GROMACS .gro file of N, CA, C and O in nm:
model
  260
    1MET      N    1  -0.948  -2.720   1.865
    1MET     CA    2  -0.938  -2.613   1.798
    1MET      C    3  -0.846  -2.533   1.835
    1MET      O    4  -0.770  -2.468   1.779
    2HIS      N    5  -0.815  -2.530   1.957
    2HIS     CA    6  -0.683  -2.422   2.008
    2HIS      C    7  -0.582  -2.542   1.957
    2HIS      O    8  -0.443  -2.450   1.927
    3ALA      N    9  -0.547  -2.681   1.947
    3ALA     CA   10  -0.438  -2.723   1.901
    3ALA      C   11  -0.442  -2.655   1.707
    3ALA      O   12  -0.287  -2.662   1.676
    4ALA      N   13  -0.547  -2.640   1.645
    4ALA     CA   14  -0.499  -2.598   1.525
    4ALA      C   15  -0.473  -2.453   1.529
    4ALA      O   16  -0.402  -2.385   1.398
    5LYS      N   17  -0.448  -2.357   1.626
    5LYS     CA   18  -0.396  -2.239   1.600
    5LYS      C   19  -0.455  -2.160   1.496
    5LYS      O   20  -0.407  -2.103   1.429
    6PRO      N   21  -0.577  -2.105   1.488
    6PRO     CA   22  -0.651  -2.082   1.374
    6PRO      C   23  -0.624  -1.920   1.374
    6PRO      O   24  -0.554  -1.845   1.453
    7ALA      N   25  -0.611  -1.892   1.270
    7ALA     CA   26  -0.537  -1.750   1.236
    7ALA      C   27  -0.677  -1.662   1.143
    7ALA      O   28  -0.685  -1.716   1.026
    8LEU      N   29  -0.725  -1.507   1.184
    8LEU     CA   30  -0.795  -1.455   1.078
    8LEU      C   31  -0.688  -1.377   1.002
    8LEU      O   32  -0.632  -1.289   1.043
    9LEU      N   33  -0.751  -1.383   0.890
    9LEU     CA   34  -0.674  -1.321   0.742
    9LEU      C   35  -0.741  -1.217   0.713
    9LEU      O   36  -0.881  -1.214   0.708
   10GLU      N   37  -0.696  -1.095   0.675
   10GLU     CA   38  -0.787  -0.992   0.610
   10GLU      C   39  -0.721  -0.973   0.431
   10GLU      O   40  -0.622  -1.037   0.414
   11PRO      N   41  -0.825  -0.929   0.351
   11PRO     CA   42  -0.792  -0.902   0.249
   11PRO      C   43  -0.675  -0.827   0.224
   11PRO      O   44  -0.657  -0.719   0.254
   12ILE      N   45  -0.599  -0.858   0.128
   12ILE     CA   46  -0.438  -0.774   0.077
   12ILE      C   47  -0.472  -0.762  -0.069
   12ILE      O   48  -0.514  -0.803  -0.148
   13MET      N   49  -0.455  -0.611  -0.078
   13MET     CA   50  -0.463  -0.544  -0.237
   13MET      C   51  -0.342  -0.531  -0.315
   13MET      O   52  -0.243  -0.492  -0.219
   14ASN      N   53  -0.321  -0.515  -0.436
   14ASN     CA   54  -0.200  -0.511  -0.461
   14ASN      C   55  -0.184  -0.365  -0.506
   14ASN      O   56  -0.269  -0.361  -0.622
   15VAL      N   57  -0.152  -0.269  -0.518
   15VAL     CA   58  -0.135  -0.117  -0.549
   15VAL      C   59  -0.031  -0.094  -0.621
   15VAL      O   60   0.093  -0.124  -0.620
   16GLU      N   61  -0.073  -0.022  -0.731
   16GLU     CA   62   0.045   0.071  -0.810
   16GLU      C   63   0.007   0.167  -0.803
   16GLU      O   64  -0.073   0.239  -0.872
   17ILE      N   65   0.118   0.260  -0.778
   17ILE     CA   66   0.093   0.421  -0.755
   17ILE      C   67   0.123   0.466  -0.824
   17ILE      O   68   0.310   0.490  -0.833
   18GLN      N   69   0.158   0.592  -0.908
   18GLN     CA   70   0.213   0.673  -1.025
   18GLN      C   71   0.187   0.797  -0.994
   18GLN      O   72   0.081   0.864  -0.961
   19ALA      N   73   0.348   0.882  -0.979
   19ALA     CA   74   0.310   1.013  -0.910
   19ALA      C   75   0.447   1.069  -0.970
   19ALA      O   76   0.568   0.973  -0.961
   20PRO      N   77   0.460   1.206  -0.952
   20PRO     CA   78   0.576   1.254  -0.962
   20PRO      C   79   0.703   1.228  -0.864
   20PRO      O   80   0.662   1.160  -0.719
   21VAL      N   81   0.850   1.223  -0.883
   21VAL     CA   82   0.956   1.168  -0.822
   21VAL      C   83   0.942   1.240  -0.671
   21VAL      O   84   0.955   1.193  -0.569
   22GLU      N   85   0.869   1.377  -0.716
   22GLU     CA   86   0.908   1.487  -0.555
   22GLU      C   87   0.778   1.437  -0.443
   22GLU      O   88   0.825   1.449  -0.348
   23TYR      N   89   0.694   1.351  -0.484
   23TYR     CA   90   0.598   1.287  -0.381
   23TYR      C   91   0.627   1.164  -0.309
   23TYR      O   92   0.535   1.110  -0.239
   24ALA      N   93   0.691   1.071  -0.393
   24ALA     CA   94   0.755   0.960  -0.331
   24ALA      C   95   0.764   0.959  -0.212
   24ALA      O   96   0.733   0.817  -0.122
   25GLY      N   97   0.841   1.014  -0.135
   25GLY     CA   98   0.830   1.003   0.025
   25GLY      C   99   0.717   0.971   0.128
   25GLY      O  100   0.712   0.933   0.187
   26ASP      N  101   0.640   1.096   0.042
   26ASP     CA  102   0.517   1.153   0.150
   26ASP      C  103   0.417   1.042   0.162
   26ASP      O  104   0.366   0.977   0.171
   27LEU      N  105   0.403   0.998  -0.046
   27LEU     CA  106   0.363   0.833  -0.045
   27LEU      C  107   0.376   0.728   0.028
   27LEU      O  108   0.308   0.639   0.073
   28MET      N  109   0.529   0.686   0.003
   28MET     CA  110   0.532   0.562   0.122
   28MET      C  111   0.560   0.580   0.248
   28MET      O  112   0.489   0.487   0.322
   29GLY      N  113   0.558   0.699   0.327
   29GLY     CA  114   0.508   0.710   0.439
   29GLY      C  115   0.351   0.704   0.470
   29GLY      O  116   0.311   0.621   0.561
   30ASP      N  117   0.243   0.752   0.358
   30ASP     CA  118   0.153   0.706   0.369
   30ASP      C  119   0.115   0.564   0.392
   30ASP      O  120   0.000   0.512   0.434
   31LEU      N  121   0.177   0.465   0.257
   31LEU     CA  122   0.155   0.334   0.248
   31LEU      C  123   0.182   0.304   0.373
   31LEU      O  124   0.136   0.196   0.431
   32ASN      N  125   0.301   0.330   0.491
   32ASN     CA  126   0.372   0.237   0.626
   32ASN      C  127   0.242   0.295   0.694
   32ASN      O  128   0.227   0.245   0.781
   33GLN      N  129   0.204   0.428   0.721
   33GLN     CA  130   0.077   0.464   0.804
   33GLN      C  131  -0.040   0.313   0.800
   33GLN      O  132  -0.112   0.304   0.890
   34ARG      N  133  -0.062   0.345   0.661
   34ARG     CA  134  -0.213   0.245   0.623
   34ARG      C  135  -0.121   0.080   0.645
   34ARG      O  136  -0.195  -0.014   0.555
   35ARG      N  137  -0.040   0.019   0.731
   35ARG     CA  138   0.000  -0.093   0.746
   35ARG      C  139   0.046  -0.141   0.599
   35ARG      O  140   0.053  -0.303   0.586
   36GLY      N  141   0.074  -0.102   0.494
   36GLY     CA  142   0.102  -0.122   0.359
   36GLY      C  143   0.317  -0.169   0.343
   36GLY      O  144   0.339  -0.128   0.438
   37ARG      N  145   0.285  -0.263   0.271
   37ARG     CA  146   0.462  -0.311   0.268
   37ARG      C  147   0.463  -0.316   0.105
   37ARG      O  148   0.396  -0.355   0.004
   38VAL      N  149   0.579  -0.224   0.079
   38VAL     CA  150   0.605  -0.147  -0.033
   38VAL      C  151   0.705  -0.303  -0.104
   38VAL      O  152   0.800  -0.353  -0.040
   39ALA      N  153   0.648  -0.332  -0.229
   39ALA     CA  154   0.739  -0.453  -0.278
   39ALA      C  155   0.858  -0.431  -0.393
   39ALA      O  156   0.906  -0.443  -0.449
   40GLY      N  157   0.867  -0.272  -0.454
   40GLY     CA  158   0.908  -0.226  -0.536
   40GLY      C  159   0.884  -0.070  -0.549
   40GLY      O  160   0.805  -0.031  -0.574
   41MET      N  161   0.990  -0.036  -0.627
   41MET     CA  162   1.006   0.103  -0.690
   41MET      C  163   1.094   0.109  -0.786
   41MET      O  164   1.153   0.037  -0.835
   42ASP      N  165   1.016   0.192  -0.931
   42ASP     CA  166   1.080   0.210  -1.043
   42ASP      C  167   1.055   0.337  -1.075
   42ASP      O  168   0.999   0.437  -1.026
   43THR      N  169   1.118   0.404  -1.193
   43THR     CA  170   1.134   0.553  -1.194
   43THR      C  171   1.094   0.555  -1.355
   43THR      O  172   1.211   0.461  -1.410
   44LYS      N  173   1.026   0.614  -1.406
   44LYS     CA  174   1.007   0.627  -1.568
   44LYS      C  175   0.992   0.778  -1.548
   44LYS      O  176   0.885   0.861  -1.549
   45GLY      N  177   1.083   0.803  -1.641
   45GLY     CA  178   1.119   0.986  -1.663
   45GLY      C  179   1.077   1.017  -1.502
   45GLY      O  180   1.206   1.027  -1.437
   46SER      N  181   1.002   1.153  -1.521
   46SER     CA  182   0.984   1.194  -1.376
   46SER      C  183   0.872   1.187  -1.305
   46SER      O  184   0.814   1.214  -1.229
   47THR      N  185   0.840   1.032  -1.316
   47THR     CA  186   0.734   0.959  -1.254
   47THR      C  187   0.812   0.847  -1.162
   47THR      O  188   0.838   0.767  -1.239
   48GLN      N  189   0.757   0.843  -1.038
   48GLN     CA  190   0.781   0.720  -0.967
   48GLN      C  191   0.675   0.621  -0.963
   48GLN      O  192   0.571   0.665  -0.935
   49ILE      N  193   0.683   0.489  -0.995
   49ILE     CA  194   0.620   0.394  -0.973
   49ILE      C  195   0.635   0.339  -0.871
   49ILE      O  196   0.728   0.249  -0.836
   50ILE      N  197   0.503   0.315  -0.781
   50ILE     CA  198   0.545   0.224  -0.619
   50ILE      C  199   0.447   0.125  -0.620
   50ILE      O  200   0.299   0.133  -0.640
   51ARG      N  201   0.536   0.027  -0.613
   51ARG     CA  202   0.453  -0.096  -0.572
   51ARG      C  203   0.408  -0.155  -0.441
   51ARG      O  204   0.528  -0.174  -0.391
   52ALA      N  205   0.292  -0.202  -0.407
   52ALA     CA  206   0.300  -0.227  -0.229
   52ALA      C  207   0.159  -0.287  -0.218
   52ALA      O  208   0.112  -0.360  -0.338
   53LYS      N  209   0.161  -0.379  -0.107
   53LYS     CA  210   0.076  -0.461  -0.120
   53LYS      C  211  -0.008  -0.402   0.052
   53LYS      O  212   0.086  -0.374   0.146
   54VAL      N  213  -0.147  -0.379   0.041
   54VAL     CA  214  -0.162  -0.295   0.149
   54VAL      C  215  -0.312  -0.347   0.168
   54VAL      O  216  -0.402  -0.375   0.120
   55PRO      N  217  -0.384  -0.378   0.320
   55PRO     CA  218  -0.489  -0.409   0.357
   55PRO      C  219  -0.583  -0.353   0.289
   55PRO      O  220  -0.603  -0.268   0.294
   56MET      N  221  -0.723  -0.441   0.240
   56MET     CA  222  -0.808  -0.355   0.165
   56MET      C  223  -0.878  -0.299   0.232
   56MET      O  224  -0.917  -0.160   0.199
   57SER      N  225  -0.927  -0.317   0.408
   57SER     CA  226  -0.966  -0.167   0.477
   57SER      C  227  -0.910  -0.049   0.517
   57SER      O  228  -0.947   0.032   0.516
   58GLU      N  229  -0.786  -0.057   0.460
   58GLU     CA  230  -0.698   0.058   0.473
   58GLU      C  231  -0.698   0.139   0.363
   58GLU      O  232  -0.721   0.264   0.326
   59MET      N  233  -0.720   0.079   0.239
   59MET     CA  234  -0.729   0.120   0.107
   59MET      C  235  -0.876   0.197   0.070
   59MET      O  236  -0.921   0.285  -0.017
   60LEU      N  237  -0.989   0.136   0.134
   60LEU     CA  238  -1.139   0.178   0.081
   60LEU      C  239  -1.151   0.335   0.118
   60LEU      O  240  -1.195   0.393   0.075
   61ASN      N  241  -1.103   0.387   0.223
   61ASN     CA  242  -1.107   0.541   0.214
   61ASN      C  243  -0.993   0.629   0.161
   61ASN      O  244  -0.971   0.775   0.186
   62TYR      N  245  -0.913   0.540   0.070
   62TYR     CA  246  -0.758   0.645   0.025
   62TYR      C  247  -0.785   0.777  -0.060
   62TYR      O  248  -0.752   0.889  -0.041
   63GLN      N  249  -0.904   0.736  -0.149
   63GLN     CA  250  -0.923   0.869  -0.236
   63GLN      C  251  -1.000   0.939  -0.166
   63GLN      O  252  -0.966   1.088  -0.207
   64THR      N  253  -1.097   0.970  -0.058
   64THR     CA  254  -1.141   1.036   0.005
   64THR      C  255  -1.051   1.086   0.112
   64THR      O  256  -1.030   1.239   0.131
   65THR      N  257  -0.931   1.069   0.164
   65THR     CA  258  -0.822   1.127   0.284
   65THR      C  259  -0.770   1.220   0.227
   65THR      O  260  -0.671   1.302   0.217
   0.00000   0.00000   0.00000
């Protein structure tokens, strides 16, 4: 077992957040606090679209927070 070097993996969610451009910095900071990795950002009019990969355990309480 020690020679195999097992690793415990956790489920990762693909997240897409759409919000006004002025909140993009706050959202990116919040995702970083939740151990998220931003995969990309797009702008559509006055809306910022942020795509990230975030551990599921960190996203379960996202709405209530």
